[in-house]
Amino acid sequence: MGNLIVIDRSGQEHSLSATEGLSVMEAIRDNGLDELLALCGGCCSCATCHVYVELGYEHRFGPMTDDENDLLDSSDHRKATSRLSCQLVMDGEPGSIRLAIAPED
């Protein structure tokens, strides 16, 4: 079981438990945060689960796919640390991962 520190759009931090093998989007949803719309349900066909992974934590996830990159290009809020939370799979390594929910497009 991993741990996520999620900063919501109002700046409040939430400490969430996350099961290895689940996506960050699923962990956020399963812990009751409703700021991520995740309209496609995790199929990487929208960008409504956009998050910013804090620097130093990006190595905990696999590389960005071309599809994810293309979808993030459609966001007015894209940053160097942008990822789609449906594409970020919890790795089971000890320690927390910090990320923030991006503004809604």
CSV table of C-alpha atoms in Angstrom, one decimal:
chain,number,residue,atom,x,y,z
A,1,MET,CA,0.0,0.0,0.0
A,2,GLY,CA,1.4,3.4,-1.0
A,3,ASN,CA,0.6,6.9,0.1
A,4,LEU,CA,-0.4,9.9,-1.9
A,5,ILE,CA,-0.3,13.5,-0.8
A,6,VAL,CA,-2.8,15.2,-3.0
A,7,ILE,CA,-3.2,19.0,-3.1
A,8,ASP,CA,-6.7,19.9,-4.2
A,9,ARG,CA,-7.6,23.0,-6.2
A,10,SER,CA,-8.2,25.0,-3.0
A,11,GLY,CA,-4.7,24.2,-1.8
A,12,GLN,CA,-5.7,21.7,0.9
A,13,GLU,CA,-3.5,18.6,1.3
A,14,HIS,CA,-5.1,15.2,1.6
A,15,SER,CA,-3.2,12.0,2.6
A,16,LEU,CA,-4.6,9.1,0.8
A,17,SER,CA,-3.8,5.4,0.8
A,18,ALA,CA,-3.2,3.8,-2.6
A,19,THR,CA,-3.0,0.1,-3.5
A,20,GLU,CA,-0.1,-1.0,-5.7
A,21,GLY,CA,-1.2,-1.6,-9.3
A,22,LEU,CA,-4.1,1.0,-9.1
A,23,SER,CA,-3.8,4.2,-11.0
A,24,VAL,CA,-3.5,7.5,-9.2
A,25,MET,CA,-6.9,8.5,-10.6
A,26,GLU,CA,-8.5,5.4,-9.1
A,27,ALA,CA,-6.8,6.1,-5.7
A,28,ILE,CA,-8.1,9.7,-5.7
A,29,ARG,CA,-11.6,8.6,-6.7
A,30,ASP,CA,-11.7,5.7,-4.2
A,31,ASN,CA,-10.7,8.0,-1.4
A,32,GLY,CA,-13.6,10.3,-2.0
A,33,LEU,CA,-12.0,13.3,-3.7
A,34,ASP,CA,-14.4,14.4,-6.4
A,35,GLU,CA,-12.3,17.2,-8.1
A,36,LEU,CA,-11.1,14.8,-10.9
A,37,LEU,CA,-13.9,14.3,-13.4
A,38,ALA,CA,-12.1,11.4,-15.2
A,39,LEU,CA,-14.9,11.3,-17.7
A,40,CYS,CA,-13.4,8.5,-19.8
A,41,GLY,CA,-13.0,6.3,-16.8
A,42,GLY,CA,-9.2,5.9,-17.2
A,43,CYS,CA,-9.0,5.0,-20.9
A,44,CYS,CA,-6.6,7.9,-21.8
A,45,SER,CA,-9.2,9.5,-24.1
A,46,CYS,CA,-9.8,12.8,-22.3
A,47,ALA,CA,-7.7,15.1,-20.0
A,48,THR,CA,-10.1,15.5,-17.1
A,49,CYS,CA,-7.8,13.7,-14.6
A,50,HIS,CA,-4.8,16.1,-15.2
A,51,VAL,CA,-2.4,16.4,-12.2
A,52,TYR,CA,1.0,18.0,-11.6
A,53,VAL,CA,3.5,15.5,-10.2
A,54,GLU,CA,5.9,17.4,-7.9
A,55,LEU,CA,9.5,17.4,-9.0
A,56,GLY,CA,11.5,14.5,-7.5
A,57,TYR,CA,8.5,12.0,-7.7
A,58,GLU,CA,8.3,11.6,-11.5
A,59,HIS,CA,10.6,8.6,-11.4
A,60,ARG,CA,7.9,6.7,-9.6
A,61,PHE,CA,5.9,6.4,-12.8
A,62,GLY,CA,6.5,5.1,-16.3
A,63,PRO,CA,7.2,7.4,-19.2
A,64,MET,CA,4.5,9.4,-20.9
A,65,THR,CA,2.9,7.8,-23.9
A,66,ASP,CA,2.3,9.7,-27.2
A,67,ASP,CA,-1.5,9.6,-26.5
A,68,GLU,CA,-1.1,11.1,-23.0
A,69,ASN,CA,1.2,13.8,-24.4
A,70,ASP,CA,-1.3,14.7,-27.2
A,71,LEU,CA,-4.2,14.9,-24.7
A,72,LEU,CA,-2.2,17.1,-22.3
A,73,ASP,CA,-1.4,19.4,-25.3
A,74,SER,CA,-5.1,20.3,-25.3
A,75,SER,CA,-4.9,21.7,-21.8
A,76,ASP,CA,-4.5,25.4,-21.2
A,77,HIS,CA,-2.9,24.5,-17.8
A,78,ARG,CA,-0.1,22.1,-19.0
A,79,LYS,CA,3.2,22.4,-17.2
A,80,ALA,CA,6.5,20.4,-17.4
A,81,THR,CA,5.2,18.2,-14.5
A,82,SER,CA,1.8,17.5,-16.0
A,83,ARG,CA,0.5,14.0,-16.3
A,84,LEU,CA,-2.9,12.2,-16.6
A,85,SER,CA,-3.5,10.5,-13.3
A,86,CYS,CA,-5.2,7.6,-15.1
A,87,GLN,CA,-1.8,6.7,-16.6
A,88,LEU,CA,0.1,6.8,-13.4
A,89,VAL,CA,0.2,3.4,-11.8
A,90,MET,CA,1.1,3.1,-8.1
A,91,ASP,CA,4.5,1.2,-7.9
A,92,GLY,CA,4.4,-0.1,-4.3
A,93,GLU,CA,7.7,1.6,-3.3
A,94,PRO,CA,7.7,3.0,0.2
A,95,GLY,CA,7.2,6.7,0.8
A,96,SER,CA,4.7,9.2,-0.3
A,97,ILE,CA,4.1,10.7,-3.7
A,98,ARG,CA,3.1,14.4,-3.8
A,99,LEU,CA,0.9,15.8,-6.6
A,100,ALA,CA,-1.6,18.5,-7.2
A,101,ILE,CA,-4.8,18.5,-9.1
A,102,ALA,CA,-4.6,20.8,-12.1
A,103,PRO,CA,-7.2,23.5,-12.7
A,104,GLU,CA,-10.2,22.4,-14.7
A,105,ASP,CA,-10.1,23.3,-18.4
